[in-house]
Tab-separated table of C-alpha atoms and ligand atoms in Angstrom:
chain	number	residue	atom	x	y	z
A	1	MET	CA	117.631	121.241	184.175
A	2	ASN	CA	117.821	120.254	180.553
A	3	GLN	CA	114.319	119.571	179.175
A	4	LYS	CA	115.139	116.276	177.485
A	5	LEU	CA	116.880	114.990	180.615
A	6	GLN	CA	113.889	116.068	182.630
A	7	SER	CA	111.634	113.953	180.433
A	8	ILE	CA	113.956	110.915	180.728
A	9	LYS	CA	113.874	111.421	184.467
A	10	GLN	CA	110.088	111.385	184.425
A	11	ASN	CA	110.052	108.243	182.257
A	12	VAL	CA	112.412	106.511	184.688
A	13	ILE	CA	110.250	107.510	187.643
A	14	GLU	CA	107.182	105.991	185.978
A	15	CYS	CA	108.931	103.028	184.334
A	16	ILE	CA	107.449	99.535	184.652
A	17	LYS	CA	109.491	97.895	181.877
A	18	CYS	CA	111.130	95.268	184.091
A	19	ASP	CA	110.302	93.413	187.299
A	20	LEU	CA	112.511	95.648	189.452
A	21	CYS	CA	109.623	98.110	189.400
A	22	LYS	CA	107.672	95.716	191.654
A	23	THR	CA	110.175	95.773	194.508
A	24	ARG	CA	111.544	99.296	194.325
A	25	THR	CA	110.488	102.152	196.601
A	26	ASN	CA	111.688	104.812	194.148
A	27	SER	CA	113.346	104.683	190.756
A	28	VAL	CA	116.694	106.430	190.737
A	29	PRO	CA	117.263	108.600	187.656
A	30	GLY	CA	120.688	110.035	186.884
A	31	LYS	CA	121.538	113.314	188.554
A	32	GLY	CA	123.920	116.195	188.098
A	33	ASN	CA	125.294	118.744	185.701
A	34	PHE	CA	124.083	118.142	182.146
A	35	LYS	CA	127.009	120.173	180.849
A	36	SER	CA	129.486	117.842	182.550
A	37	SER	CA	132.414	116.504	180.499
A	38	VAL	CA	132.080	113.196	182.293
A	39	ILE	CA	129.291	110.775	183.208
A	40	PHE	CA	129.944	108.370	186.088
A	41	VAL	CA	128.176	105.040	185.691
A	42	GLY	CA	127.654	102.715	188.655
A	43	GLU	CA	125.749	99.445	188.928
A	44	ALA	CA	122.321	99.953	190.492
A	45	PRO	CA	120.727	101.867	193.352
A	46	GLY	CA	121.244	100.521	196.869
A	47	LYS	CA	119.060	100.879	199.932
A	48	ASN	CA	119.553	104.619	200.543
A	49	GLU	CA	119.214	105.451	196.874
A	50	ASP	CA	115.984	103.433	196.650
A	51	LYS	CA	114.628	105.247	199.678
A	52	ASN	CA	115.464	108.741	198.378
A	53	GLY	CA	115.430	108.387	194.600
A	54	GLU	CA	118.959	109.773	194.187
A	55	PRO	CA	122.094	108.006	192.951
A	56	PHE	CA	125.163	107.401	195.135
A	57	ILE	CA	123.969	108.995	198.361
A	58	GLY	CA	124.864	106.108	200.713
A	59	VAL	CA	128.263	104.968	201.992
A	60	ALA	CA	129.558	104.178	198.482
A	61	GLY	CA	128.397	107.622	197.410
A	62	LYS	CA	130.440	109.214	200.184
A	63	LYS	CA	133.528	107.431	198.889
A	64	LEU	CA	132.817	108.727	195.398
A	65	SER	CA	132.261	112.275	196.692
A	66	ALA	CA	135.491	112.109	198.694
A	67	ALA	CA	137.438	110.939	195.636
A	68	LEU	CA	135.952	113.789	193.588
A	69	GLU	CA	136.768	116.307	196.298
A	70	SER	CA	140.339	115.086	196.538
A	71	ALA	CA	140.597	115.894	192.820
A	72	GLY	CA	139.134	119.356	193.478
A	73	VAL	CA	135.800	118.521	191.884
A	74	SER	CA	132.360	118.929	193.418
A	75	ARG	CA	129.620	116.364	192.870
A	76	GLU	CA	127.394	119.070	191.460
A	77	ASP	CA	129.891	119.602	188.628
A	78	VAL	CA	129.458	116.105	187.233
A	79	TYR	CA	126.663	113.766	186.159
A	80	ILE	CA	126.153	110.493	188.021
A	81	THR	CA	123.964	107.573	186.977
A	82	ASN	CA	123.653	103.778	187.006
A	83	ILE	CA	123.284	100.864	184.602
A	84	VAL	CA	119.844	100.033	186.050
A	85	LYS	CA	117.710	102.679	187.673
A	86	CYS	CA	115.849	100.539	190.231
A	87	ARG	CA	117.261	98.649	193.187
A	88	PRO	CA	117.601	94.885	192.787
A	89	PRO	CA	116.315	93.038	195.881
A	90	LYS	CA	119.060	92.522	198.499
A	91	ASN	CA	121.425	94.465	196.232
A	92	ARG	CA	121.987	91.462	193.975
A	93	ILE	CA	123.726	92.151	190.672
A	94	PRO	CA	121.140	93.157	188.040
A	95	THR	CA	120.423	90.367	185.545
A	96	SER	CA	121.297	90.725	181.877
A	97	THR	CA	117.580	91.073	181.069
A	98	GLU	CA	117.202	93.908	183.571
A	99	ARG	CA	120.296	95.633	182.214
A	100	GLU	CA	119.151	95.295	178.620
A	101	THR	CA	115.662	96.504	179.437
A	102	CYS	CA	117.043	99.570	181.200
A	103	GLN	CA	119.837	100.417	178.777
A	104	ASP	CA	117.896	102.889	176.631
A	105	TYR	CA	117.769	105.375	179.490
A	106	LEU	CA	121.546	105.431	179.801
A	107	LYS	CA	121.920	105.675	176.021
A	108	GLN	CA	119.620	108.691	176.065
A	109	GLU	CA	121.502	110.314	178.950
A	110	ILE	CA	124.752	109.863	177.035
A	111	SER	CA	123.356	111.203	173.779
A	112	ILE	CA	122.069	114.357	175.472
A	113	ILE	CA	125.069	115.097	177.680
A	114	LYS	CA	127.645	114.018	175.086
A	115	PRO	CA	130.390	113.534	177.666
A	116	LYS	CA	134.016	113.721	176.569
A	117	ILE	CA	134.534	110.572	178.612
A	118	ILE	CA	132.417	108.034	180.501
A	119	CYS	CA	133.803	106.851	183.831
A	120	ILE	CA	132.913	103.215	184.451
A	121	LEU	CA	132.644	102.348	188.144
A	122	GLY	CA	133.182	98.639	188.722
A	123	ASN	CA	132.500	95.349	186.988
A	124	THR	CA	128.778	95.600	186.263
A	125	ALA	CA	129.153	98.816	184.293
A	126	PHE	CA	132.362	97.494	182.704
A	127	ASN	CA	130.585	94.345	181.600
A	128	SER	CA	127.396	96.076	180.457
A	129	LEU	CA	129.051	98.851	178.454
A	130	LEU	CA	132.197	97.175	177.156
A	131	GLY	CA	131.714	93.446	177.719
A	132	GLY	CA	134.651	93.497	180.131
A	133	SER	CA	135.448	91.761	183.408
A	134	GLU	CA	138.152	91.923	186.093
A	135	ILE	CA	138.028	95.664	186.615
A	136	THR	CA	140.888	95.556	189.147
A	137	LYS	CA	143.133	94.398	186.310
A	138	PHE	CA	141.976	97.061	183.875
A	139	ARG	CA	141.337	100.011	186.172
A	140	GLY	CA	143.137	103.237	185.322
A	141	LYS	CA	142.916	102.467	181.622
A	142	ILE	CA	141.450	104.554	178.816
A	143	VAL	CA	139.222	102.818	176.284
A	144	LEU	CA	137.943	103.963	172.905
A	145	LYS	CA	134.807	102.338	171.507
A	146	ASP	CA	132.438	103.621	168.807
A	147	ASN	CA	133.977	107.086	168.983
A	148	GLN	CA	133.366	107.319	172.731
A	149	LEU	CA	136.107	107.462	175.339
A	150	TYR	CA	135.768	105.496	178.574
A	151	PHE	CA	137.832	105.492	181.736
A	152	LEU	CA	137.850	102.439	183.980
A	153	THR	CA	137.971	102.406	187.749
A	154	VAL	CA	136.827	100.348	190.716
A	155	HIS	CA	133.371	100.615	192.254
A	156	PRO	CA	133.363	103.000	195.260
A	157	ALA	CA	131.546	100.311	197.318
A	158	ALA	CA	134.594	98.071	196.919
A	159	THR	CA	136.664	100.664	198.792
A	160	ILE	CA	134.470	100.657	201.918
A	161	TYR	CA	136.477	98.053	203.833
A	162	ASN	CA	139.646	98.364	201.811
A	163	GLN	CA	141.979	101.254	202.564
A	164	GLU	CA	144.273	100.368	199.654
A	165	LEU	CA	141.411	100.571	197.167
A	166	ILE	CA	140.501	104.039	198.454
A	167	LYS	CA	143.948	105.181	197.375
A	168	VAL	CA	143.445	103.467	194.025
A	169	LEU	CA	140.058	105.136	193.477
A	170	ASN	CA	141.393	108.560	194.451
A	171	LYS	CA	144.414	108.152	192.201
A	172	ASP	CA	142.234	107.067	189.264
A	173	ILE	CA	139.821	109.973	189.699
A	174	LEU	CA	142.757	112.383	189.767
A	175	LYS	CA	144.036	110.842	186.532
A	176	LEU	CA	140.562	111.108	185.017
A	177	PHE	CA	140.345	114.852	185.629
A	178	ASP	CA	143.900	115.417	184.371
A	179	LEU	CA	142.773	113.616	181.264
A	180	ILE	CA	139.663	115.763	180.952
A	181	THR	CA	141.836	118.888	181.169
A	182	GLU	CA	143.975	117.525	178.353
A	183	LEU	CA	140.899	116.731	176.264
A	184	LYS	CA	139.574	120.250	176.811
A	185	ASN	CA	142.909	121.616	175.631
A	186	ASN	CA	142.701	119.391	172.535
A	187	LYS	CA	145.827	117.527	173.563
A	188	GLU	CA	146.344	114.090	172.140
A	189	ILE	CA	145.842	111.359	174.699
A	190	GLN	CA	147.133	107.823	174.926
A	191	ILE	CA	144.407	105.178	174.374
A	192	ASP	CA	145.104	101.922	176.230
A	193	ILE	CA	142.418	99.739	174.660
A	194	ASP	CA	140.991	100.522	171.221
A	195	TYR	CA	137.893	98.508	170.288
A	196	THR	CA	137.799	100.030	166.808
A	197	THR	CA	140.960	98.321	165.586
B	201	LIG	N1	126.030	101.709	194.152
B	201	LIG	C1	125.766	101.939	192.857
B	201	LIG	O1	126.253	101.256	191.969
B	201	LIG	N2	124.979	102.944	192.557
B	201	LIG	C2	124.430	103.744	193.464
B	201	LIG	O2	123.709	104.649	193.087
B	201	LIG	C3	124.717	103.481	194.824
B	201	LIG	C4	125.516	102.469	195.140
B	202	LIG	FE1	112.429	100.527	184.227
B	202	LIG	FE2	115.052	100.339	184.483
B	202	LIG	FE3	113.515	100.404	186.655
B	202	LIG	FE4	113.503	98.260	185.101
B	202	LIG	S1	115.263	99.027	186.274
B	202	LIG	S2	111.700	99.280	185.930
B	202	LIG	S3	113.774	99.157	183.068
B	202	LIG	S4	113.793	102.046	185.158
């Protein structure tokens, strides 16, 4: 693993910067390939993640893995992380204070990995990173902000009891990797929302 990422991981494991440290079992640092062209950003660890210290390993994680596989991509090829690295009690949405306190870790992950694109999974990440809401309205779109590309899709947990949303997630992930191929080939891509203008 990349040395700098390893040290972020250690800092996350030991972190006591917000109150979520009091109720967590384990912090959940980001995980995956540091050479990935894409970082997936979810909301916060759930029960299984808290128990094992790894992101997206529960039911939502299986949905994400399945979507990746249907696009011919293995989980190990990409980097997966969350807005906050410790589980909020009863899986409540992390507060704005918790998100702000935790945000440096994600900023560091991004600055080390330098992904071509960041894939936002669901409303909490959408709101935290881009100030957005109503992800179902904006999903599938490509955003440019501060020289960084983002791709918006639904949270895998939202697909658990919703067969239609599984199709949506799979379709979006397929589009994302088509896009990444185009970026790698230096093709020009169509930006849907440009925050710089
Ligand atoms: N949901 C998330 O947002 N992140 C995880 O790691 C697991 C479930
Ligand atoms: Fe630290 Fe983030 Fe965990 Fe809060 S959620 S204790 S800021 S790692």
